[in-house]
């Protein structure tokens, strides 16, 4: 019989990659919070706006709520209230597609477009405050992209 009080390195919190990713994610969101609050945005709203600004430069075939959910890896139950709030803030418009009433298309309002200029310095400001240089940030992002791809394969 195994002694349950024996320390097993694979069960130590500090040895868990998932905990490190979780802690870093929370720290990054905490770092963005005061800057985004000054703009009236939450972090998830900020992410949605980033995609909508991307789409303005390179429009997808269907700029739909479904496509945004896939891009952000969010379900409609999370995305719908977020988009309603962005619409109430006057940043986004939602419209039913003419060819299919079930499909909702998104587009930025002039205010949503103008917000981009205020958001532009946020990432650099956070990197400067953290002391992480841009090349280290790029390398880390590439590693995380690779990990995400590998984990997505597990989902089938």
C-alpha atoms as a PDB file:
ATOM      1  CA  UNK A   1       0.000   0.000   0.000  1.00  0.00           C
ATOM      2  CA  UNK A   2       1.281   3.411  -0.961  1.00  0.00           C
ATOM      3  CA  UNK A   3       1.619   6.081   1.712  1.00  0.00           C
ATOM      4  CA  UNK A   4      -0.710   8.910   0.675  1.00  0.00           C
ATOM      5  CA  UNK A   5       1.444  11.471   2.494  1.00  0.00           C
ATOM      6  CA  UNK A   6       4.451  10.841   0.210  1.00  0.00           C
ATOM      7  CA  UNK A   7       5.185  13.843  -1.984  1.00  0.00           C
ATOM      8  CA  UNK A   8       4.776  13.005  -5.624  1.00  0.00           C
ATOM      9  CA  UNK A   9       6.557  15.561  -7.834  1.00  0.00           C
ATOM     10  CA  UNK A  10       4.020  15.151 -10.646  1.00  0.00           C
ATOM     11  CA  UNK A  11       1.268  16.299  -8.256  1.00  0.00           C
ATOM     12  CA  UNK A  12       3.021  19.419  -6.953  1.00  0.00           C
ATOM     13  CA  UNK A  13       1.250  22.597  -7.986  1.00  0.00           C
ATOM     14  CA  UNK A  14       4.523  24.257  -8.985  1.00  0.00           C
ATOM     15  CA  UNK A  15       5.189  21.423 -11.441  1.00  0.00           C
ATOM     16  CA  UNK A  16       1.907  21.920 -13.303  1.00  0.00           C
ATOM     17  CA  UNK A  17       2.100  23.672 -16.673  1.00  0.00           C
ATOM     18  CA  UNK A  18      -1.668  24.184 -16.547  1.00  0.00           C
ATOM     19  CA  UNK A  19      -1.330  26.180 -13.326  1.00  0.00           C
ATOM     20  CA  UNK A  20       1.425  28.358 -14.768  1.00  0.00           C
ATOM     21  CA  UNK A  21      -0.678  29.089 -17.859  1.00  0.00           C
ATOM     22  CA  UNK A  22      -3.673  29.899 -15.666  1.00  0.00           C
ATOM     23  CA  UNK A  23      -1.647  32.185 -13.382  1.00  0.00           C
ATOM     24  CA  UNK A  24       0.003  34.011 -16.290  1.00  0.00           C
ATOM     25  CA  UNK A  25      -3.354  34.476 -18.016  1.00  0.00           C
ATOM     26  CA  UNK A  26      -4.838  36.004 -14.873  1.00  0.00           C
ATOM     27  CA  UNK A  27      -1.806  38.273 -14.421  1.00  0.00           C
ATOM     28  CA  UNK A  28      -1.997  39.518 -18.013  1.00  0.00           C
ATOM     29  CA  UNK A  29      -5.719  40.220 -17.703  1.00  0.00           C
ATOM     30  CA  UNK A  30      -5.075  42.014 -14.401  1.00  0.00           C
ATOM     31  CA  UNK A  31      -2.400  44.105 -16.142  1.00  0.00           C
ATOM     32  CA  UNK A  32      -4.783  45.115 -18.919  1.00  0.00           C
ATOM     33  CA  UNK A  33      -7.731  45.803 -16.578  1.00  0.00           C
ATOM     34  CA  UNK A  34      -6.989  49.425 -15.546  1.00  0.00           C
ATOM     35  CA  UNK A  35      -6.152  50.458 -19.105  1.00  0.00           C
ATOM     36  CA  UNK A  36      -9.286  48.804 -20.495  1.00  0.00           C
ATOM     37  CA  UNK A  37     -11.521  50.144 -17.716  1.00  0.00           C
ATOM     38  CA  UNK A  38     -10.446  53.648 -18.753  1.00  0.00           C
ATOM     39  CA  UNK A  39     -11.848  52.813 -22.200  1.00  0.00           C
ATOM     40  CA  UNK A  40     -15.006  51.179 -20.816  1.00  0.00           C
ATOM     41  CA  UNK A  41     -14.056  47.668 -21.961  1.00  0.00           C
ATOM     42  CA  UNK A  42     -13.608  44.315 -20.290  1.00  0.00           C
ATOM     43  CA  UNK A  43     -10.824  42.002 -21.421  1.00  0.00           C
ATOM     44  CA  UNK A  44     -13.180  39.678 -23.380  1.00  0.00           C
ATOM     45  CA  UNK A  45     -14.732  42.733 -25.064  1.00  0.00           C
ATOM     46  CA  UNK A  46     -11.231  43.912 -25.960  1.00  0.00           C
ATOM     47  CA  UNK A  47     -10.498  40.540 -27.595  1.00  0.00           C
ATOM     48  CA  UNK A  48     -13.720  40.745 -29.610  1.00  0.00           C
ATOM     49  CA  UNK A  49     -12.823  44.257 -30.747  1.00  0.00           C
ATOM     50  CA  UNK A  50      -9.371  43.064 -31.839  1.00  0.00           C
ATOM     51  CA  UNK A  51     -11.002  40.497 -34.126  1.00  0.00           C
ATOM     52  CA  UNK A  52     -13.474  43.035 -35.482  1.00  0.00           C
ATOM     53  CA  UNK A  53     -10.615  45.426 -36.292  1.00  0.00           C
ATOM     54  CA  UNK A  54      -8.820  42.543 -38.058  1.00  0.00           C
ATOM     55  CA  UNK A  55     -11.988  41.855 -40.012  1.00  0.00           C
ATOM     56  CA  UNK A  56     -12.251  45.477 -41.043  1.00  0.00           C
ATOM     57  CA  UNK A  57      -8.813  45.228 -42.665  1.00  0.00           C
ATOM     58  CA  UNK A  58      -9.349  41.703 -44.048  1.00  0.00           C
ATOM     59  CA  UNK A  59     -13.064  40.881 -44.060  1.00  0.00           C
ATOM     60  CA  UNK A  60     -14.054  37.240 -43.694  1.00  0.00           C
ATOM     61  CA  UNK A  61     -16.624  35.767 -46.022  1.00  0.00           C
ATOM     62  CA  UNK A  62     -19.200  35.804 -43.220  1.00  0.00           C
ATOM     63  CA  UNK A  63     -18.480  38.332 -40.416  1.00  0.00           C
ATOM     64  CA  UNK A  64     -20.901  36.489 -38.158  1.00  0.00           C
ATOM     65  CA  UNK A  65     -21.302  35.924 -34.455  1.00  0.00           C
ATOM     66  CA  UNK A  66     -20.545  32.251 -35.117  1.00  0.00           C
ATOM     67  CA  UNK A  67     -17.269  33.118 -36.887  1.00  0.00           C
ATOM     68  CA  UNK A  68     -16.293  35.441 -34.030  1.00  0.00           C
ATOM     69  CA  UNK A  69     -17.030  32.706 -31.495  1.00  0.00           C
ATOM     70  CA  UNK A  70     -14.837  30.279 -33.411  1.00  0.00           C
ATOM     71  CA  UNK A  71     -12.017  32.819 -33.640  1.00  0.00           C
ATOM     72  CA  UNK A  72     -12.182  33.605 -29.916  1.00  0.00           C
ATOM     73  CA  UNK A  73     -12.937  30.009 -28.907  1.00  0.00           C
ATOM     74  CA  UNK A  74     -16.072  31.167 -27.080  1.00  0.00           C
ATOM     75  CA  UNK A  75     -19.552  29.684 -27.133  1.00  0.00           C
ATOM     76  CA  UNK A  76     -22.615  31.740 -28.032  1.00  0.00           C
ATOM     77  CA  UNK A  77     -23.778  31.808 -24.402  1.00  0.00           C
ATOM     78  CA  UNK A  78     -20.655  33.780 -23.514  1.00  0.00           C
ATOM     79  CA  UNK A  79     -20.450  35.782 -26.711  1.00  0.00           C
ATOM     80  CA  UNK A  80     -24.045  37.026 -26.970  1.00  0.00           C
ATOM     81  CA  UNK A  81     -24.063  39.117 -23.757  1.00  0.00           C
ATOM     82  CA  UNK A  82     -20.606  40.439 -24.593  1.00  0.00           C
ATOM     83  CA  UNK A  83     -21.798  41.604 -28.026  1.00  0.00           C
ATOM     84  CA  UNK A  84     -25.000  43.072 -26.579  1.00  0.00           C
ATOM     85  CA  UNK A  85     -22.877  45.195 -24.263  1.00  0.00           C
ATOM     86  CA  UNK A  86     -20.592  46.309 -27.119  1.00  0.00           C
ATOM     87  CA  UNK A  87     -23.722  47.251 -29.040  1.00  0.00           C
ATOM     88  CA  UNK A  88     -25.068  49.223 -26.040  1.00  0.00           C
ATOM     89  CA  UNK A  89     -21.721  51.034 -25.890  1.00  0.00           C
ATOM     90  CA  UNK A  90     -22.237  52.027 -29.528  1.00  0.00           C
ATOM     91  CA  UNK A  91     -19.150  50.148 -30.753  1.00  0.00           C
ATOM     92  CA  UNK A  92     -20.729  47.292 -32.726  1.00  0.00           C
ATOM     93  CA  UNK A  93     -23.829  46.692 -34.808  1.00  0.00           C
ATOM     94  CA  UNK A  94     -25.483  43.296 -35.107  1.00  0.00           C
ATOM     95  CA  UNK A  95     -27.707  42.565 -38.091  1.00  0.00           C
ATOM     96  CA  UNK A  96     -29.528  39.480 -39.264  1.00  0.00           C
ATOM     97  CA  UNK A  97     -28.237  38.106 -42.563  1.00  0.00           C
ATOM     98  CA  UNK A  98     -30.645  38.575 -45.471  1.00  0.00           C
ATOM     99  CA  UNK A  99     -30.133  35.039 -46.746  1.00  0.00           C
ATOM    100  CA  UNK A 100     -30.579  33.378 -43.323  1.00  0.00           C
ATOM    101  CA  UNK A 101     -32.341  35.024 -40.374  1.00  0.00           C
ATOM    102  CA  UNK A 102     -30.519  32.709 -37.944  1.00  0.00           C
ATOM    103  CA  UNK A 103     -27.164  34.193 -38.919  1.00  0.00           C
ATOM    104  CA  UNK A 104     -26.149  37.453 -37.239  1.00  0.00           C
ATOM    105  CA  UNK A 105     -23.498  39.619 -38.889  1.00  0.00           C
ATOM    106  CA  UNK A 106     -21.295  42.094 -37.073  1.00  0.00           C
ATOM    107  CA  UNK A 107     -19.800  45.386 -38.037  1.00  0.00           C
ATOM    108  CA  UNK A 108     -18.011  48.180 -36.260  1.00  0.00           C
ATOM    109  CA  UNK A 109     -19.662  51.545 -35.792  1.00  0.00           C
ATOM    110  CA  UNK A 110     -17.632  54.720 -36.360  1.00  0.00           C
ATOM    111  CA  UNK A 111     -17.105  54.865 -32.571  1.00  0.00           C
ATOM    112  CA  UNK A 112     -15.868  51.258 -32.589  1.00  0.00           C
ATOM    113  CA  UNK A 113     -13.480  52.054 -35.389  1.00  0.00           C
ATOM    114  CA  UNK A 114     -12.207  55.187 -33.599  1.00  0.00           C
ATOM    115  CA  UNK A 115     -11.534  53.214 -30.417  1.00  0.00           C
ATOM    116  CA  UNK A 116      -8.730  51.347 -32.221  1.00  0.00           C
ATOM    117  CA  UNK A 117      -6.401  54.358 -31.951  1.00  0.00           C
ATOM    118  CA  UNK A 118      -6.886  54.494 -28.173  1.00  0.00           C
ATOM    119  CA  UNK A 119      -6.228  50.762 -27.821  1.00  0.00           C
ATOM    120  CA  UNK A 120      -3.117  50.663 -30.005  1.00  0.00           C
ATOM    121  CA  UNK A 121      -0.591  51.542 -27.251  1.00  0.00           C
ATOM    122  CA  UNK A 122      -1.985  49.087 -24.654  1.00  0.00           C
ATOM    123  CA  UNK A 123       0.047  46.012 -25.619  1.00  0.00           C
ATOM    124  CA  UNK A 124       3.308  47.920 -25.802  1.00  0.00           C
ATOM    125  CA  UNK A 125       2.551  49.657 -22.501  1.00  0.00           C
ATOM    126  CA  UNK A 126       1.916  46.324 -20.793  1.00  0.00           C
ATOM    127  CA  UNK A 127       5.111  44.834 -22.271  1.00  0.00           C
ATOM    128  CA  UNK A 128       7.128  47.846 -21.116  1.00  0.00           C
ATOM    129  CA  UNK A 129       5.714  47.646 -17.594  1.00  0.00           C
ATOM    130  CA  UNK A 130       6.370  43.898 -17.441  1.00  0.00           C
ATOM    131  CA  UNK A 131       9.968  44.191 -18.641  1.00  0.00           C
ATOM    132  CA  UNK A 132       9.393  41.469 -21.259  1.00  0.00           C
ATOM    133  CA  UNK A 133      11.033  42.394 -24.533  1.00  0.00           C
ATOM    134  CA  UNK A 134       9.169  42.080 -27.813  1.00  0.00           C
ATOM    135  CA  UNK A 135      11.303  39.244 -29.205  1.00  0.00           C
ATOM    136  CA  UNK A 136      10.801  37.188 -26.035  1.00  0.00           C
ATOM    137  CA  UNK A 137       7.080  37.871 -26.308  1.00  0.00           C
ATOM    138  CA  UNK A 138       7.057  36.684 -29.932  1.00  0.00           C
ATOM    139  CA  UNK A 139       8.942  33.481 -29.057  1.00  0.00           C
ATOM    140  CA  UNK A 140       6.603  32.726 -26.175  1.00  0.00           C
ATOM    141  CA  UNK A 141       3.555  33.320 -28.382  1.00  0.00           C
ATOM    142  CA  UNK A 142       4.935  30.869 -30.965  1.00  0.00           C
ATOM    143  CA  UNK A 143       5.435  28.219 -28.272  1.00  0.00           C
ATOM    144  CA  UNK A 144       1.910  28.760 -26.971  1.00  0.00           C
ATOM    145  CA  UNK A 145       0.509  28.559 -30.521  1.00  0.00           C
ATOM    146  CA  UNK A 146       2.243  25.205 -30.917  1.00  0.00           C
ATOM    147  CA  UNK A 147       0.877  23.954 -27.582  1.00  0.00           C
ATOM    148  CA  UNK A 148      -2.629  25.117 -28.485  1.00  0.00           C
ATOM    149  CA  UNK A 149      -2.437  23.294 -31.809  1.00  0.00           C
ATOM    150  CA  UNK A 150      -1.283  20.098 -30.098  1.00  0.00           C
ATOM    151  CA  UNK A 151      -4.065  20.320 -27.519  1.00  0.00           C
ATOM    152  CA  UNK A 152      -6.666  21.016 -30.215  1.00  0.00           C
ATOM    153  CA  UNK A 153      -5.693  17.701 -31.832  1.00  0.00           C
ATOM    154  CA  UNK A 154      -6.731  15.943 -28.597  1.00  0.00           C
ATOM    155  CA  UNK A 155     -10.245  17.353 -29.009  1.00  0.00           C
ATOM    156  CA  UNK A 156     -10.510  15.456 -32.279  1.00  0.00           C
END
